[in-house]
GROMACS .gro file of N, CA and C in nm:
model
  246
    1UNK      N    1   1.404  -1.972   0.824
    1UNK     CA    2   1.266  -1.927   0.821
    1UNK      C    3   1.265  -1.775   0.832
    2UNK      N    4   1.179  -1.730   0.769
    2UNK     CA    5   1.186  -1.543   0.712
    2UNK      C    6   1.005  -1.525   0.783
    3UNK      N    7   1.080  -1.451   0.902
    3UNK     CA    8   0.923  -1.387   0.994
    3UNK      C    9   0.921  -1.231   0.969
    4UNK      N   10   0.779  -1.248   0.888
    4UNK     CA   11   0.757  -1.122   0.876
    4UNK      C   12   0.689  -1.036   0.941
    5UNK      N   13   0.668  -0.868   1.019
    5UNK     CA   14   0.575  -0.806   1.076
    5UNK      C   15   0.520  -0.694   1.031
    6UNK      N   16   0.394  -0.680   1.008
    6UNK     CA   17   0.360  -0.529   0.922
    6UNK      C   18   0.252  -0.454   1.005
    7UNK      N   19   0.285  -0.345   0.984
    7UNK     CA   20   0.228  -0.231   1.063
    7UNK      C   21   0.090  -0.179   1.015
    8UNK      N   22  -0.008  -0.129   1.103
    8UNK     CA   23  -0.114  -0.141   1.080
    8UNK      C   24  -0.120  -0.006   0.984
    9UNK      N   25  -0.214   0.015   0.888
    9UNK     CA   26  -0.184   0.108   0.764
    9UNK      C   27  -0.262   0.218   0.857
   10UNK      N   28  -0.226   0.358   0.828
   10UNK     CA   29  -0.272   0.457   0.865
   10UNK      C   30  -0.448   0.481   0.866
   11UNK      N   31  -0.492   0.532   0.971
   11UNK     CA   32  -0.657   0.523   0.988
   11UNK      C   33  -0.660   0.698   0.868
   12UNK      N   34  -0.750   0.666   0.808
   12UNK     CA   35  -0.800   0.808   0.731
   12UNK      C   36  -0.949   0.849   0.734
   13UNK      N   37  -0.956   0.947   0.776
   13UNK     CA   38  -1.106   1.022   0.755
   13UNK      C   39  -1.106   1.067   0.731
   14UNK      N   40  -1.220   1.134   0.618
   14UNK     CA   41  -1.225   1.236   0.535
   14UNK      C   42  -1.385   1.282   0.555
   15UNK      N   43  -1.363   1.418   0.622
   15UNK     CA   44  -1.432   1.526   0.618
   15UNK      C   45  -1.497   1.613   0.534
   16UNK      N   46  -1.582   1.699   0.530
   16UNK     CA   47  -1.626   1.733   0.389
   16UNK      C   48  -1.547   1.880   0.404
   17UNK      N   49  -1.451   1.933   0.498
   17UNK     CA   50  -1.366   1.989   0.502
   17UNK      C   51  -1.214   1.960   0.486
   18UNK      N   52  -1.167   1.866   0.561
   18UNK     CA   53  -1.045   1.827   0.581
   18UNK      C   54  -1.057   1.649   0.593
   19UNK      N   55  -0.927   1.637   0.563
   19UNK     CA   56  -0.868   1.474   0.601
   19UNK      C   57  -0.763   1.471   0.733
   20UNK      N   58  -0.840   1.351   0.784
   20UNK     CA   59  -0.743   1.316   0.916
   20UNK      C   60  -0.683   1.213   0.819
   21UNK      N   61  -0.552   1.250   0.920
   21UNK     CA   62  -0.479   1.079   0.897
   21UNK      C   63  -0.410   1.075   1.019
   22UNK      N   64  -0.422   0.978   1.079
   22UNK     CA   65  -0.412   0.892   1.218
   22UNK      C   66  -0.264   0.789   1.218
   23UNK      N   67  -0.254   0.743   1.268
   23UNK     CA   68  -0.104   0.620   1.286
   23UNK      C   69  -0.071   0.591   1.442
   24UNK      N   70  -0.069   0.469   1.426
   24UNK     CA   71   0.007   0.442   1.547
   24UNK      C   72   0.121   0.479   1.570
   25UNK      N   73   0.207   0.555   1.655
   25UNK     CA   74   0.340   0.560   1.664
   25UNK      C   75   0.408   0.550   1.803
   26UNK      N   76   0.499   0.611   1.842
   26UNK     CA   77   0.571   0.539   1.930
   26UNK      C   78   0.607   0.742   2.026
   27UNK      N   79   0.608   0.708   2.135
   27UNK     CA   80   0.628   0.859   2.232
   27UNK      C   81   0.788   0.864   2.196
   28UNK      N   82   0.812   1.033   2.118
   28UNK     CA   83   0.947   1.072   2.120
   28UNK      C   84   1.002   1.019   2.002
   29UNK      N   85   0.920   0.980   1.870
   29UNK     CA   86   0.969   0.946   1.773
   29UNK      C   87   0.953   1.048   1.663
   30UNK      N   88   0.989   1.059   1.574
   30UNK     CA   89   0.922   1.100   1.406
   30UNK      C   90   0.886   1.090   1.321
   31UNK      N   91   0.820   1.169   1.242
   31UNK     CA   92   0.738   1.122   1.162
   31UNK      C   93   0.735   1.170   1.070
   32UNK      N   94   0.681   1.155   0.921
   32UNK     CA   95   0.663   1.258   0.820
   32UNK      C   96   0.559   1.203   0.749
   33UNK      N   97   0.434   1.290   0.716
   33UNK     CA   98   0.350   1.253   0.608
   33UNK      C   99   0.333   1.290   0.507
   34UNK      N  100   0.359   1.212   0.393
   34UNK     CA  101   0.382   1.226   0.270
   34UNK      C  102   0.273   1.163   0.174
   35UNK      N  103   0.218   1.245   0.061
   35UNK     CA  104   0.119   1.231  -0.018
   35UNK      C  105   0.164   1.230  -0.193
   36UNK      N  106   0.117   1.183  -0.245
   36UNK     CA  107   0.100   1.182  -0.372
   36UNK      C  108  -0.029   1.204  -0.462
   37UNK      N  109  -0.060   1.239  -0.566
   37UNK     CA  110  -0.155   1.232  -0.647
   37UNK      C  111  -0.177   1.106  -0.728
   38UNK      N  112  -0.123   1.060  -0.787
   38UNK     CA  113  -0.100   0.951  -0.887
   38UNK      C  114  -0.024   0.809  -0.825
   39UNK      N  115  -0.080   0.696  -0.823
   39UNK     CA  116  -0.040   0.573  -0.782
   39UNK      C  117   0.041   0.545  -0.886
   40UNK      N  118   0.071   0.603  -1.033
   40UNK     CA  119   0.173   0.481  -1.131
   40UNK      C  120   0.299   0.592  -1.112
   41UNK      N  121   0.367   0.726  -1.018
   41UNK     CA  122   0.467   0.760  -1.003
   41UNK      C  123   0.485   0.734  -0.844
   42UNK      N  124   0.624   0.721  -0.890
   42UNK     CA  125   0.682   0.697  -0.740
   42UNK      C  126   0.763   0.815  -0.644
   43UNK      N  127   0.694   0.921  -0.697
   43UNK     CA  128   0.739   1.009  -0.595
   43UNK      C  129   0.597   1.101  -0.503
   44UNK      N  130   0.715   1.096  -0.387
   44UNK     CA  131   0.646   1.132  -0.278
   44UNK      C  132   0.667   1.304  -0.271
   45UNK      N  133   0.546   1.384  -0.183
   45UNK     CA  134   0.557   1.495  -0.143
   45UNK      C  135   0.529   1.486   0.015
   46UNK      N  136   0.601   1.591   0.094
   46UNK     CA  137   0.621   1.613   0.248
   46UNK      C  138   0.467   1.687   0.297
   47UNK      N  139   0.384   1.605   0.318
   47UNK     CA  140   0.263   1.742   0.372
   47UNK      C  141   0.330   1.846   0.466
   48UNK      N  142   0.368   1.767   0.554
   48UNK     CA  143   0.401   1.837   0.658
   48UNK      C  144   0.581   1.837   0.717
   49UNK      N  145   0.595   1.905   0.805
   49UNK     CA  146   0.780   1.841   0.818
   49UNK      C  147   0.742   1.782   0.973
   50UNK      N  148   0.821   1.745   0.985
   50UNK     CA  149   0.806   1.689   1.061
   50UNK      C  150   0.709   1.615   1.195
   51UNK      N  151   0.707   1.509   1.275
   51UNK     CA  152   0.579   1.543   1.351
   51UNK      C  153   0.703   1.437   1.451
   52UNK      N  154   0.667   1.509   1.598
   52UNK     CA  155   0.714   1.428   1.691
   52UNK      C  156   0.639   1.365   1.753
   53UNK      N  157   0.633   1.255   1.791
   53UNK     CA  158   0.505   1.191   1.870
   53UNK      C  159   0.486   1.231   1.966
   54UNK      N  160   0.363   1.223   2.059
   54UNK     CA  161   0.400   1.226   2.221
   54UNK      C  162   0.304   1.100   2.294
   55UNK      N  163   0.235   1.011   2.185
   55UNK     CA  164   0.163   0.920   2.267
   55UNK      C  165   0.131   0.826   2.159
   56UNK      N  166   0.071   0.692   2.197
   56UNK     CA  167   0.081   0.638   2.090
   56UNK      C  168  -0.011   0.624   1.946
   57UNK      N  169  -0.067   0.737   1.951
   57UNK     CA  170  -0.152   0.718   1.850
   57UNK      C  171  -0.108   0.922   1.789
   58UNK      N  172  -0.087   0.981   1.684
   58UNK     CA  173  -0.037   1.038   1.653
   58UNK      C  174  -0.157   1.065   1.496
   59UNK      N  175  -0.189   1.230   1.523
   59UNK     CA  176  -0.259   1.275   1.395
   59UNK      C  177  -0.256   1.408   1.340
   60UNK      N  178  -0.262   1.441   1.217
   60UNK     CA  179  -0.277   1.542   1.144
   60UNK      C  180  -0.390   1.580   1.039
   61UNK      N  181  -0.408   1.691   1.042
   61UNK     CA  182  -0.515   1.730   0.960
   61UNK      C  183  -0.477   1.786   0.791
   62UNK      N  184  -0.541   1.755   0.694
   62UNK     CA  185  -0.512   1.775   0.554
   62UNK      C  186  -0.618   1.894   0.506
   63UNK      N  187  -0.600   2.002   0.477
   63UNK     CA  188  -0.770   2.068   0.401
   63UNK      C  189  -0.790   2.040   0.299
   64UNK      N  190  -0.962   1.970   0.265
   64UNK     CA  191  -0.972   1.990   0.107
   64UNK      C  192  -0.976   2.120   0.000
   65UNK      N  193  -0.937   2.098  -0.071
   65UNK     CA  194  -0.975   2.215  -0.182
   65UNK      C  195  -0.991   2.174  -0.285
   66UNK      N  196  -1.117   2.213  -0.314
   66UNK     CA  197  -1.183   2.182  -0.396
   66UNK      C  198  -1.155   2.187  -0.595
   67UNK      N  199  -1.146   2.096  -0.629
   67UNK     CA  200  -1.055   2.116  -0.769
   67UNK      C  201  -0.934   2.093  -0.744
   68UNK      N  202  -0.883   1.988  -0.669
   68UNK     CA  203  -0.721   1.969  -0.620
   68UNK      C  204  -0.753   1.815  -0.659
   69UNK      N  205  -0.659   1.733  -0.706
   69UNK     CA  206  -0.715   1.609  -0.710
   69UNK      C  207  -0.650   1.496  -0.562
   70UNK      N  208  -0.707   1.421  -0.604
   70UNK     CA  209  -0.717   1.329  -0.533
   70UNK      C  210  -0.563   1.278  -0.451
   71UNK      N  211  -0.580   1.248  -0.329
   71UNK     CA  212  -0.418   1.208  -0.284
   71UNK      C  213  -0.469   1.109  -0.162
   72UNK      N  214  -0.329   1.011  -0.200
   72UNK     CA  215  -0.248   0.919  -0.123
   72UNK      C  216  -0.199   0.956  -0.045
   73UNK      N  217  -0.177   0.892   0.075
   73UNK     CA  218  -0.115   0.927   0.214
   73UNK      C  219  -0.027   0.802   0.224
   74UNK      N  220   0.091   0.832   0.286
   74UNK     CA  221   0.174   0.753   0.384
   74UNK      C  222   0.239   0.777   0.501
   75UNK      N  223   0.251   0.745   0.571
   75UNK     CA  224   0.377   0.786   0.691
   75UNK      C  225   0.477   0.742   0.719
   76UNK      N  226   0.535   0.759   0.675
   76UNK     CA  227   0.738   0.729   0.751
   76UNK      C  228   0.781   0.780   0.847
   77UNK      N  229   0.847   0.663   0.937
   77UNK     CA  230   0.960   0.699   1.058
   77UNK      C  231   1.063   0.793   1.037
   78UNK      N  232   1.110   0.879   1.046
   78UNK     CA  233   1.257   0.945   1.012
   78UNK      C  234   1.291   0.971   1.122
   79UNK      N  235   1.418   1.040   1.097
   79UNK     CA  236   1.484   1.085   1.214
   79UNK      C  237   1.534   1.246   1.193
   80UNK      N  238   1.426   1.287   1.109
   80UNK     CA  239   1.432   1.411   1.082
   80UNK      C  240   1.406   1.536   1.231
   81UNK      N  241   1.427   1.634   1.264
   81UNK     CA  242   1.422   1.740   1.367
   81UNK      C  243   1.291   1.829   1.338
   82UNK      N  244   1.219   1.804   1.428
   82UNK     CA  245   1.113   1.900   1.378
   82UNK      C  246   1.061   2.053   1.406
   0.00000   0.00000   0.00000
């Protein structure tokens, strides 16, 4: 038997300035949020480098600019140094 567990998808708000993006994470871990423009390529860009947690809920801010298009968010665990 194959038990599966999935993580709750990142909370996003969008401001008529900036985008939050929110995540649950874990104290003393890492993080990286990565965006894309386009859902039919599969590559990712680094918003930011790194993010270390310190509690369990973990956020960053995005600015809009205006005439930039549209983007996807994700967050990955790494074990990158920030």
């Amino acid at each position: 038997m194959t038990q599966f567990t999935f993580e709750t998808p990142p909370l996003i708000t969008i401001r008529s300035s900036q985008v939050e993006v929110c995540w649950n994470s874990q104290s003393n871990l890492t993080y990286q949020v990565q965006y894309r423009s386009d859902l039919t390529t599969n590559l990712w860009t680094s918003l930011v480098d790194c993010v270390r947690s310190t509690n369990s809920t973990s956020c960053i801010y995005d600015p809009v600019v205006v005439g930039q298009p549209q983007k996807f968010y994700r967050v990955v665990l790494t074990n990158c140094v920030p």
